[in-house]
Coordinates of C-alpha atoms in Angstrom, one line a residue:
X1 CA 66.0 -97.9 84.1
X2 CA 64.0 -101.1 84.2
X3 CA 62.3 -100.4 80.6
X4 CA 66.0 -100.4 79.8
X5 CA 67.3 -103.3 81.1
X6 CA 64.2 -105.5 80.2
X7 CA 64.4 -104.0 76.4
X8 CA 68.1 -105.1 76.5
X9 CA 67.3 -108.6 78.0
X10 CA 64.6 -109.2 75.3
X11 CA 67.6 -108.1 72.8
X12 CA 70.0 -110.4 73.8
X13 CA 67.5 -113.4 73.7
X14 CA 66.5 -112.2 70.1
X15 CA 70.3 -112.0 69.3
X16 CA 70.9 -115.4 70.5
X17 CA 68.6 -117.0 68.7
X18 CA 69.4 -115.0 65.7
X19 CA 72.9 -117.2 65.8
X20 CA 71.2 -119.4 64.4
X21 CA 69.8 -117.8 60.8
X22 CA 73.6 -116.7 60.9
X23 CA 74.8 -119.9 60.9
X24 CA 71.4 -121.4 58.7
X25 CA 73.0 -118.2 56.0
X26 CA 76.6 -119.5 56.3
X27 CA 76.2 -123.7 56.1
X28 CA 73.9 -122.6 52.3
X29 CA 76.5 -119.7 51.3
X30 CA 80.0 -121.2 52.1
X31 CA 78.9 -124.4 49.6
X32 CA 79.8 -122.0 46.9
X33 CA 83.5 -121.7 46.9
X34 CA 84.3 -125.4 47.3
X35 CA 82.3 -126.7 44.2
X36 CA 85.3 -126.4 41.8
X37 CA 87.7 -127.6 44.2
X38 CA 86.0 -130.7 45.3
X39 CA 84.6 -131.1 42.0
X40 CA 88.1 -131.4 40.5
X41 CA 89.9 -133.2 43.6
X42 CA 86.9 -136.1 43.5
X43 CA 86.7 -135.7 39.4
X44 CA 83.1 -135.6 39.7
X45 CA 80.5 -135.1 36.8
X46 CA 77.9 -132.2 36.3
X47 CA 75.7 -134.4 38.1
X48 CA 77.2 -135.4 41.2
X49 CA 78.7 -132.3 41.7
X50 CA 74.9 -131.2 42.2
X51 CA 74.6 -133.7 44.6
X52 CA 77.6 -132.5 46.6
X53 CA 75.4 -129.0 46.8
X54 CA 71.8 -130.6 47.1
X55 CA 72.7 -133.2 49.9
X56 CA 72.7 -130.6 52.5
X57 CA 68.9 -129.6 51.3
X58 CA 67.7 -133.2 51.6
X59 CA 69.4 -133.0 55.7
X60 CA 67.1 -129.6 56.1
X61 CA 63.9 -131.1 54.6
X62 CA 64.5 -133.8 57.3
X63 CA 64.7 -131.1 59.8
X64 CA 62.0 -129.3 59.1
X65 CA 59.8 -132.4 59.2
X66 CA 61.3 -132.9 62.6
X67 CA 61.5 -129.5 63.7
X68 CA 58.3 -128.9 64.9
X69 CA 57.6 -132.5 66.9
X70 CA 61.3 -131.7 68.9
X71 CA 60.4 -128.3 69.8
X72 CA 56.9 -129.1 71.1
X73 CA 58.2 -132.1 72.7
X74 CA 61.8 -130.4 74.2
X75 CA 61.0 -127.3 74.3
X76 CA 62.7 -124.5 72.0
X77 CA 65.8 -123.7 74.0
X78 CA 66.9 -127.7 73.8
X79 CA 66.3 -128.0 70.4
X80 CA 68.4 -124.8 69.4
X81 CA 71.4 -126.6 71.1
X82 CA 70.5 -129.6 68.9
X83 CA 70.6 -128.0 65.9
X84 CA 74.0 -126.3 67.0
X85 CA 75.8 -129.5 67.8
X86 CA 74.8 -130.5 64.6
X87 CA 76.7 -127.5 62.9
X88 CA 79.6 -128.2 65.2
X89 CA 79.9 -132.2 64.2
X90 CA 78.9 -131.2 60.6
X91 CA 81.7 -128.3 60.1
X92 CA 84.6 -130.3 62.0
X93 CA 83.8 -133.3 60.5
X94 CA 84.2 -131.8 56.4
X95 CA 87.3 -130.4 57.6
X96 CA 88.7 -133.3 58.4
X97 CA 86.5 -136.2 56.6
X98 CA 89.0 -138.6 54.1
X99 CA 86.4 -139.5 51.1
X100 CA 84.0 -138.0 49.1
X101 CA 81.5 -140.0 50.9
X102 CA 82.0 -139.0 54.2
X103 CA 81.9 -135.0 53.2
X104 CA 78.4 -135.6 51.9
X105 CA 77.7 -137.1 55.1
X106 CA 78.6 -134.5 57.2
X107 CA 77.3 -132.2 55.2
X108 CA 73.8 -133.3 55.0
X109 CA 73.9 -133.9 59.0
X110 CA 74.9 -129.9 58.8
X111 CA 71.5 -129.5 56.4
X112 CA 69.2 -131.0 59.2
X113 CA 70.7 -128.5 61.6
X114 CA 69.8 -125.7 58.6
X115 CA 66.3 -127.0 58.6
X116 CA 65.5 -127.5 62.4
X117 CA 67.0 -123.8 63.2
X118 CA 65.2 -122.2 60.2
X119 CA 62.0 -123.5 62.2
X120 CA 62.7 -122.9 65.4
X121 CA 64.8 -119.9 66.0
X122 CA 62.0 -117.5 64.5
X123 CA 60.0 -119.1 67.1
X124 CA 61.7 -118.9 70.0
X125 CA 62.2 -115.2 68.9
X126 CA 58.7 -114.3 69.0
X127 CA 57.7 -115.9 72.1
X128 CA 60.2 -113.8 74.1
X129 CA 59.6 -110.8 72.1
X130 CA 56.7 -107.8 73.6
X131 CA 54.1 -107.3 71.0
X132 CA 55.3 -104.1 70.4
X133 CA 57.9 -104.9 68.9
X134 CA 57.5 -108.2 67.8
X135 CA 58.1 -107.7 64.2
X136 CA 60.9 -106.0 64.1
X137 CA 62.7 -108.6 66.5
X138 CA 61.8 -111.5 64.2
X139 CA 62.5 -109.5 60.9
X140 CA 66.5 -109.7 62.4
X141 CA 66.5 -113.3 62.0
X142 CA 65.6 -112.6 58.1
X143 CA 68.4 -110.3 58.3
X144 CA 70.8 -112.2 60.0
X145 CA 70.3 -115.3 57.2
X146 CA 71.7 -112.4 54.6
X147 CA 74.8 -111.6 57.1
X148 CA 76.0 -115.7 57.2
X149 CA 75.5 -115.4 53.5
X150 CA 77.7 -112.7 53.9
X151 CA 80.3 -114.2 56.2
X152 CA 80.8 -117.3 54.4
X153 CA 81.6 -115.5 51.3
X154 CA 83.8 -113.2 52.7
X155 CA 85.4 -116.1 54.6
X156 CA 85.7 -118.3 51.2
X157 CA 87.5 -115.1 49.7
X158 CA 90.2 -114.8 52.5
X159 CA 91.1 -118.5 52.5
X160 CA 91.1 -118.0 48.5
X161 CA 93.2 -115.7 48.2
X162 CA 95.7 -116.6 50.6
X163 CA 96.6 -120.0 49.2
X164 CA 100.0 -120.6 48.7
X165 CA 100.2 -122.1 44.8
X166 CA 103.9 -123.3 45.5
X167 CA 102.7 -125.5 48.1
X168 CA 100.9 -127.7 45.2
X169 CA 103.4 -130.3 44.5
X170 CA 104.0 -130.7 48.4
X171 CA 103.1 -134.3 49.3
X172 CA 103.8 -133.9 53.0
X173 CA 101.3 -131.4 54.0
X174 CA 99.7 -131.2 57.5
X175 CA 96.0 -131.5 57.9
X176 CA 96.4 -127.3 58.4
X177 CA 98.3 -127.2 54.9
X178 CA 96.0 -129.1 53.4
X179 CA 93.0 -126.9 54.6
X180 CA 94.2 -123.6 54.0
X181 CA 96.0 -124.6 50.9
X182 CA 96.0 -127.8 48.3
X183 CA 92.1 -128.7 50.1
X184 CA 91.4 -125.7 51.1
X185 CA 87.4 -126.6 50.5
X186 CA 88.1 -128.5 53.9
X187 CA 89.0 -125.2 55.5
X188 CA 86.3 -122.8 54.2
X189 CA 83.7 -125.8 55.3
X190 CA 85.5 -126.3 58.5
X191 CA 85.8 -122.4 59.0
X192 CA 81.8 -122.8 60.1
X193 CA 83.3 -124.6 63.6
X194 CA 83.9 -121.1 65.5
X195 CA 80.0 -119.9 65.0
X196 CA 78.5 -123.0 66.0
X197 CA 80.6 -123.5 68.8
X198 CA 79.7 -120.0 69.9
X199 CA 75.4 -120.6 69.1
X200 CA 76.0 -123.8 70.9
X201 CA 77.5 -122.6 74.4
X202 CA 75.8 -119.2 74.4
X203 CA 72.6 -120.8 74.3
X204 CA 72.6 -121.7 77.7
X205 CA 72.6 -118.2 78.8
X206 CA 68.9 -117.6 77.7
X207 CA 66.0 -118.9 79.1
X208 CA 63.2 -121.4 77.9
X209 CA 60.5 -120.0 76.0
X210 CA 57.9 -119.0 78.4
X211 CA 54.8 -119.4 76.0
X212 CA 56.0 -123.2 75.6
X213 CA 56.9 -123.1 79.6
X214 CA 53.0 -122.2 80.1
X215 CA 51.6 -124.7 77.3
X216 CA 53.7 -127.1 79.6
X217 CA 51.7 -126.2 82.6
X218 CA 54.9 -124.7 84.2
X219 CA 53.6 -121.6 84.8
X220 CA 55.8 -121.2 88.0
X221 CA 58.9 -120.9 85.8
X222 CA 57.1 -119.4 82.6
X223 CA 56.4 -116.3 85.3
X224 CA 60.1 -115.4 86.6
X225 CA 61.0 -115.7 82.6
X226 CA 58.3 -113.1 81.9
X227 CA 59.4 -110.8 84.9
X228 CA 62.4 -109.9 82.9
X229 CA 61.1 -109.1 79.9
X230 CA 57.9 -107.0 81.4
X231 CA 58.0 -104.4 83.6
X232 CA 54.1 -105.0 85.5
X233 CA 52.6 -107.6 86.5
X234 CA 49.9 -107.3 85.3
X235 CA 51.7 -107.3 81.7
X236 CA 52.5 -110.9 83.1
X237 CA 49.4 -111.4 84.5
X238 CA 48.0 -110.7 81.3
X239 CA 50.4 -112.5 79.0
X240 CA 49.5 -115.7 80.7
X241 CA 45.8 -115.2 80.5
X242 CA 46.3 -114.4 76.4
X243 CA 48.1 -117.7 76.0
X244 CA 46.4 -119.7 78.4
X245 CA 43.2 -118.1 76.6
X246 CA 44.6 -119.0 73.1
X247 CA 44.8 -122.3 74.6
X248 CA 41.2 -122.8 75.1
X249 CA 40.1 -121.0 72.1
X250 CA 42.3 -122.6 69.8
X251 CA 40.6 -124.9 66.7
X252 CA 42.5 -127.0 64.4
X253 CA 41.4 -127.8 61.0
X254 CA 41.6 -131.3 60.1
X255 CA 44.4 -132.6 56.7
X256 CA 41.2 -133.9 55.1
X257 CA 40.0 -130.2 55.2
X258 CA 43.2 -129.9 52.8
X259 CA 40.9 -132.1 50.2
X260 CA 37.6 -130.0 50.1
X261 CA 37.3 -127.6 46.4
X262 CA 39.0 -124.4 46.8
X263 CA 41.1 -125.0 49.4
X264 CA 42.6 -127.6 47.3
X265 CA 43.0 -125.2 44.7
X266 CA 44.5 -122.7 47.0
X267 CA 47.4 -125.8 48.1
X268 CA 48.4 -126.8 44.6
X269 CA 49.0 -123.7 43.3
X270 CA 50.9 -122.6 46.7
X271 CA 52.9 -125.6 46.4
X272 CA 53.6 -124.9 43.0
X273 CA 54.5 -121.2 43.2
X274 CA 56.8 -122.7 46.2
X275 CA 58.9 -125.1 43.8
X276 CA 58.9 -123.0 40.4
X277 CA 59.9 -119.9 42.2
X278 CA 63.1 -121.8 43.1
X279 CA 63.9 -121.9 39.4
X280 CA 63.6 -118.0 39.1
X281 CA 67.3 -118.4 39.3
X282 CA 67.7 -117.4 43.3
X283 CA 69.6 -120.3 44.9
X284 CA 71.5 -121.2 41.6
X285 CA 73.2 -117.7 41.8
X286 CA 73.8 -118.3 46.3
X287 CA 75.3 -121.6 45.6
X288 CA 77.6 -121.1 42.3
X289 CA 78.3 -117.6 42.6
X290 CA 82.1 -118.2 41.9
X291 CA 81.7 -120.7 39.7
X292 CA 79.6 -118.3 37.6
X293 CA 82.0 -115.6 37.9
X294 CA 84.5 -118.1 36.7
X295 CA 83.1 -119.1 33.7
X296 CA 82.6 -115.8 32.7
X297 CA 85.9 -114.9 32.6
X298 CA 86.2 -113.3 35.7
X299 CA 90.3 -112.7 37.4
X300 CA 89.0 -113.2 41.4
X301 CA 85.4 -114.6 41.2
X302 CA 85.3 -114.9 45.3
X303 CA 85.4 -111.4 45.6
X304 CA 82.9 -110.5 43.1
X305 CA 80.9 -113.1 45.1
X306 CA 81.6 -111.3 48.1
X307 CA 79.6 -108.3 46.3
X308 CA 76.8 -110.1 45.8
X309 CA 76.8 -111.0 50.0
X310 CA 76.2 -107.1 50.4
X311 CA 74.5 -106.1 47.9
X312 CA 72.1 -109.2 49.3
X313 CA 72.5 -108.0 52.7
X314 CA 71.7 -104.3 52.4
X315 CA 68.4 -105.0 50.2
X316 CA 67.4 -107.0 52.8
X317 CA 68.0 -104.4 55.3
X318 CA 65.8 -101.7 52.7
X319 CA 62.9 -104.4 52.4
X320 CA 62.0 -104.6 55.7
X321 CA 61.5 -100.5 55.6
X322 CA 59.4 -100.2 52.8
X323 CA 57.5 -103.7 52.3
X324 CA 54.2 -102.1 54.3
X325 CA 55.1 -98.8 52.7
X326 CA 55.2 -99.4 48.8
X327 CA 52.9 -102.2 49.3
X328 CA 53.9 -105.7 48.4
X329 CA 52.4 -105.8 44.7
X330 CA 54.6 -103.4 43.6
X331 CA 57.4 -104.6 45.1
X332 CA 56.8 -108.0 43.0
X333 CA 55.6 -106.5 39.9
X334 CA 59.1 -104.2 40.0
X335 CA 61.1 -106.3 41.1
X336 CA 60.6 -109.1 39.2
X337 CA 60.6 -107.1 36.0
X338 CA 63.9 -106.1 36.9
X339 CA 65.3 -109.5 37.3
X340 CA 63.9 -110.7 34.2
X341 CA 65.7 -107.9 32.2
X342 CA 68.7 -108.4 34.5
X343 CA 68.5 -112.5 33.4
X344 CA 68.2 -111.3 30.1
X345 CA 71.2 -109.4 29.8
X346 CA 73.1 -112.0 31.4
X347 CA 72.4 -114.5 29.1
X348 CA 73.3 -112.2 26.5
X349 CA 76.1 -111.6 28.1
X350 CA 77.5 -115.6 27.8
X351 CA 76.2 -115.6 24.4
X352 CA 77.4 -112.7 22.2
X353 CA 79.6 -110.9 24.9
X354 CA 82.3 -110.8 22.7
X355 CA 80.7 -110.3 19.6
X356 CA 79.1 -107.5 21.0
X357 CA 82.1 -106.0 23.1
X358 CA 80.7 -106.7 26.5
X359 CA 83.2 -106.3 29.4
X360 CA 83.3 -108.2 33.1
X361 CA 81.8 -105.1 34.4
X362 CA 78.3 -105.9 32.4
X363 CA 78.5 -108.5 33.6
X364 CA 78.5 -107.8 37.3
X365 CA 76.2 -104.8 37.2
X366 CA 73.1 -107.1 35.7
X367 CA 74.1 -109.3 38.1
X368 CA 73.9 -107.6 41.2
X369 CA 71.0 -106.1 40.1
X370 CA 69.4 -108.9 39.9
X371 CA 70.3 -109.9 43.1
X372 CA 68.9 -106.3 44.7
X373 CA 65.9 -107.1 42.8
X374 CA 65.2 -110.4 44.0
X375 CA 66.0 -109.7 47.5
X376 CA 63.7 -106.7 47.7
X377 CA 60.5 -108.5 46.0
X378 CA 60.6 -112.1 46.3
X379 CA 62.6 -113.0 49.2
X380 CA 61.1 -110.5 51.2
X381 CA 57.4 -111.4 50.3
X382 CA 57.4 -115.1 49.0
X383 CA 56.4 -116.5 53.0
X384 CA 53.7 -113.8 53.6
X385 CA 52.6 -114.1 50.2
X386 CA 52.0 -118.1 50.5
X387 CA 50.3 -117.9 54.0
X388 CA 47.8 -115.0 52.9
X389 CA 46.3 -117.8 50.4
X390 CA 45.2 -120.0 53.6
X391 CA 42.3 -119.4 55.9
X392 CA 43.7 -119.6 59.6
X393 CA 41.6 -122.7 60.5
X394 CA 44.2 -124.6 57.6
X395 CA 47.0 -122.3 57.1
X396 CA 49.2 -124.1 59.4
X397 CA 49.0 -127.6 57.6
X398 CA 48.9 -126.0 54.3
X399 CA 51.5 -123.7 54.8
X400 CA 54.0 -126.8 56.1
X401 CA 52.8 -128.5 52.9
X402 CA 54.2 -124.4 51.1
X403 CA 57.4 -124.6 53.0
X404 CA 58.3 -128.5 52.2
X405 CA 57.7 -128.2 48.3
X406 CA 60.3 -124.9 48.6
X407 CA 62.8 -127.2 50.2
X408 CA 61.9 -129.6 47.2
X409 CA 62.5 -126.7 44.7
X410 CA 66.0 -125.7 46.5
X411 CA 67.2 -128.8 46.0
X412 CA 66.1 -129.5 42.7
X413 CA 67.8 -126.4 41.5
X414 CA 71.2 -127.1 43.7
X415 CA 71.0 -130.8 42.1
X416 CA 70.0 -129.0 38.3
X417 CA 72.0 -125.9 37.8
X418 CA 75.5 -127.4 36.9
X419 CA 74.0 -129.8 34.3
X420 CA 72.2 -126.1 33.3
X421 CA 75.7 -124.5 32.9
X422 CA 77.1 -127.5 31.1
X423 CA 74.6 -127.5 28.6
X424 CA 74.2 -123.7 28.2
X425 CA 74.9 -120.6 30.3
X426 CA 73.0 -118.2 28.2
X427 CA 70.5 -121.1 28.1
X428 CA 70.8 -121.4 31.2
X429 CA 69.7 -117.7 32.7
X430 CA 67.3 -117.2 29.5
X431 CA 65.6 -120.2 31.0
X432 CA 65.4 -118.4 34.6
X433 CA 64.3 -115.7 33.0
X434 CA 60.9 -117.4 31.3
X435 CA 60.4 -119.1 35.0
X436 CA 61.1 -115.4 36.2
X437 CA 57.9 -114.3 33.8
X438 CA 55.7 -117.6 34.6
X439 CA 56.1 -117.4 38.4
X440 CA 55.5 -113.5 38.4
X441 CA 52.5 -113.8 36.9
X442 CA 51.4 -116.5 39.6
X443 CA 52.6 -114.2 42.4
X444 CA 50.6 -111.3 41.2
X445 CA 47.1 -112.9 40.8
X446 CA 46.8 -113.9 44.6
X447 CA 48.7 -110.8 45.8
X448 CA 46.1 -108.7 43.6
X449 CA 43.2 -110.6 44.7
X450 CA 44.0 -110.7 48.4
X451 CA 45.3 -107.4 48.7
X452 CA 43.5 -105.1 46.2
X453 CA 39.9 -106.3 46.7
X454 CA 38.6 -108.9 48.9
X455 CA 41.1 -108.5 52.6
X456 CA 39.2 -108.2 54.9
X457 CA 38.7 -110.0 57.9
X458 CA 35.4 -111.3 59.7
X459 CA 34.7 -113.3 62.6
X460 CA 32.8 -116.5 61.8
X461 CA 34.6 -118.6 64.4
X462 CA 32.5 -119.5 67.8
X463 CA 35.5 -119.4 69.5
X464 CA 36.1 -115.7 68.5
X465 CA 39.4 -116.6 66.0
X466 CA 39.5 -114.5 63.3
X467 CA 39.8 -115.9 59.8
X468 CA 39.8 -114.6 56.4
X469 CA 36.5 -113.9 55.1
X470 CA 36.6 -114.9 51.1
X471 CA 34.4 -112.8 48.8
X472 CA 32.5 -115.4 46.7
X473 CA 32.8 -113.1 43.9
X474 CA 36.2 -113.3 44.0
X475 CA 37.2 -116.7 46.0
X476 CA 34.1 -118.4 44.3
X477 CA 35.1 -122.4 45.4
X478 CA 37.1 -120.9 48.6
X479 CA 33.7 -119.5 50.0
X480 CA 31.5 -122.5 49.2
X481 CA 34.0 -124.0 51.4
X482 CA 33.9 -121.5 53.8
X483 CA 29.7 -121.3 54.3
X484 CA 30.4 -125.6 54.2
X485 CA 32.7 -125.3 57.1
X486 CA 31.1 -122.8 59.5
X487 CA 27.7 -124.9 59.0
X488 CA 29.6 -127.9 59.8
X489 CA 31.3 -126.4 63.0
X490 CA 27.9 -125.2 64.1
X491 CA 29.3 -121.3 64.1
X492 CA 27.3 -118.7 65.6
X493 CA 26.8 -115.1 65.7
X494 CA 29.4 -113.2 68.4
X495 CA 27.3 -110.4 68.7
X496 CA 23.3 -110.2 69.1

């Protein structure tokens, strides 16, 4: 009974947290059905209408810059319920705001919540979780990004299709009207208020973190949090000697180590898969869905948008099952392959649909295929992927250095694709799928190098970390670096 209740109390904790990705899912997804609206109520150009989508990303690469330095310095619990009041303030105040202005304010205080949460939710998660099943506990904050994606597009479909088209020439609306009618952008955005309010009081139902409790030197309070989710003590005992331990133990490598030849190497071209992957045609398809569907002639673009949301949400469900199984170079050399194909029959689709014959239902099935491709190879793979480049005593730095330049790319592509469409929509997806070709070949060569022949792992740290040990035959410049590094830091045999 009290493996039970401990296994449940973990659960709840993981679900909690996992509020969070929900909500990070719905802020990026619901964008999608309000472009055309606002776009045509503000009479904005190409341009700013992909500022009205990108602002948000420049409010998450704030928050991820901060996310780290609040959670260490508040703890994880108190900057969750940051990041929710930011939701809150950012989905009431777009349902209510009176000038363009103002909504792209509110919206990018709504992208510094998406960028703190997408930090610190996955690790609260894994500092309440058991070991055991660690993985599978933070793999449903992966899963519950895909359900707000979800949500927000079913939610955007609802309010779509019940708006009332004789209430158009109405110039005495109230603010309700307006929002689930004649504005009804205001009510999709605004529709975010009920999930943030719930992350935000539920919150203070779960405890601290205990690991940042016992970093904290309360070890008093780190102890009764533990007793709940382990059922000894000496599994407590134990868990605060491991962290306590990794305290001691723990080296950091230095930004300048960033600089030295290979590890360099290993950073630019990280940084650079990060951005260019962005323009493999992921987030343009997440943010203007609809407006895609639209353009192609599609009669209810929301719902086929809605499609997409499942489709999305199911691979992501199958990913997580067979990722260790079919092994992760397969799942990139496949499913990149497919979405290259998939991009290429889309773009054939805008430019000789006609000529050709080619119904809405082409259409739809390359697309959705595309999107079960790219969720089960490069969204599932793209973060593992980029910190398997890293030795530990840098991956940290370099792998905030990774996850900034994505943010970079996701905006770039938010702020790009409408000029894309308005020059070209085959162009467009014929462009994503030379990116798709580029960037697949750049995946590949690390996975196949890391994975195939040189993983293996040794202990050159004096303080017992492991690190990956680079084959100079394969990682020429990363070993000379290595054999630097561990002459410099004095290493010396574990065992005699």
């Amino acid at each position: 009974m009290k493996q039970k209740n401990t296994l449940g109390y973990v659960i709840f904790m993981a679900v909690v947290a996992a509020i969070g990705g929900i909500l990070f899912g719905y802020d990026t997804a619901v964008i999608s059905g309000t472009t055309e609206i606002v776009k045509n109520q503000f009479h904005l150009t190409d341009l700013m209408e992909g500022w009205y989508v990108g602002c948000a990303l420049i409010g998450s690469i704030c928050g991820v810059l901060a996310a780290g330095t609040l959670s260490d310095y508040l703890g994880r619990k108190l900057t969750m319920l940051i990041s929710a009041a930011l939701f809150s303030i950012s989905a009431i105040g777009c349902a209510v705001c009176g000038s363009f202005d103002s909504l792209v304010a509110y919206r990018i205080i709504g992208g510094v919540g998406i960028g703190i949460v997408s930090i610190v939710s996955p690790i609260y998660i894994s500092e309440v979780s058991p070991a055991k099943i660690r993985g599978t506990l933070v793999s449903l904050y992966q899963l519950a990004v895909t359900v707000g994606f979800l949500l927000a597009y079913l939610m955007n479909w609802v309010i779509d299709s019940n708006i009332d088209p004789s209430l158009a020439a109405s110039q005495d609306l109230t603010l309700w009207e307006r929002m689930m009618n004649t504005e009804a952008w205001r009510g999709m955005l605004g529709s975010e208020t009920l999930p943030a309010l719930l992350f935000f009081f539920i919150i203070f139902f779960i405890p601290e973190s205990p690991k940042w409790l016992i970093v904290n030197g309360k070890t008093d309070k780190a102890s009764k949090i533990l007793a709940k989710i382990y059922n000894t003590e000496d599994e407590i005992a134990n868990e605060i000697q491991v962290t306590n331990a990794s305290l001691k133990g723990e080296t950091k490598g230095k930004w300048s180590d960033l600089l030295k030849p290979g590890i360099l190497i290993a950073v630019i071209t990280g940084s650079a898969i990060a951005i260019l992957g962005q323009f493999m045609g992921v987030n343009a398809v997440l943010y203007y869905g609809p407006k895609i569907f639209s353009d192609a002639g599609f009669d209810n673009p929301m719902f086929s948008t809605v499609l997409v949301g499942v489709v999305n949400c199911v691979t992501t469900v199958l990913a997580v099952f067979i990722i260790d199984r079919v092994g992760r170079k397969q799942l990139i050399y496949w499913g990149v392959s497919g979405m290259i194909l998939c991009l290429l029959a889309i773009g054939v689709y805008f430019a000789w649909g006609s000529t050709l014959g080619l119904g809405n239902g082409f259409m739809l099935t390359f697309f959705l295929a595309y999107v079960f491709c790219c969720a089960i190879s490069i969204s599932a793979i793209v973060f593992v992927l980029l910190s398997e480049m890293y030795p530990n005593s840098v991956r940290g730095r370099a792998m905030s250095i990774a996850g900034f330049a994505l943010w970079i790319g996701t905006y770039l592509i938010g702020q790009l694709t409408p000029v894309l469409l308005g020059w070209s929509q085959a162009g467009t997806f014929f462009i994503f799928a030379v990116m798709c070709f580029l960037c697949g070949r750049s995946f590949l060569r690390p996975q196949a190098r890391l994975l195939k022949r040189s993983r293996h792992i040794g202990k050159i740290s004096r303080n017992k970390l492991q690190t990956i040990d680079y084959d100079k035959r394969i990682f020429p410049q990363q070993y000379r670096w290595q054999e630097r590094h561990s002459q410099e830091t004095d290493h010396r045999p574990l065992c005699k």
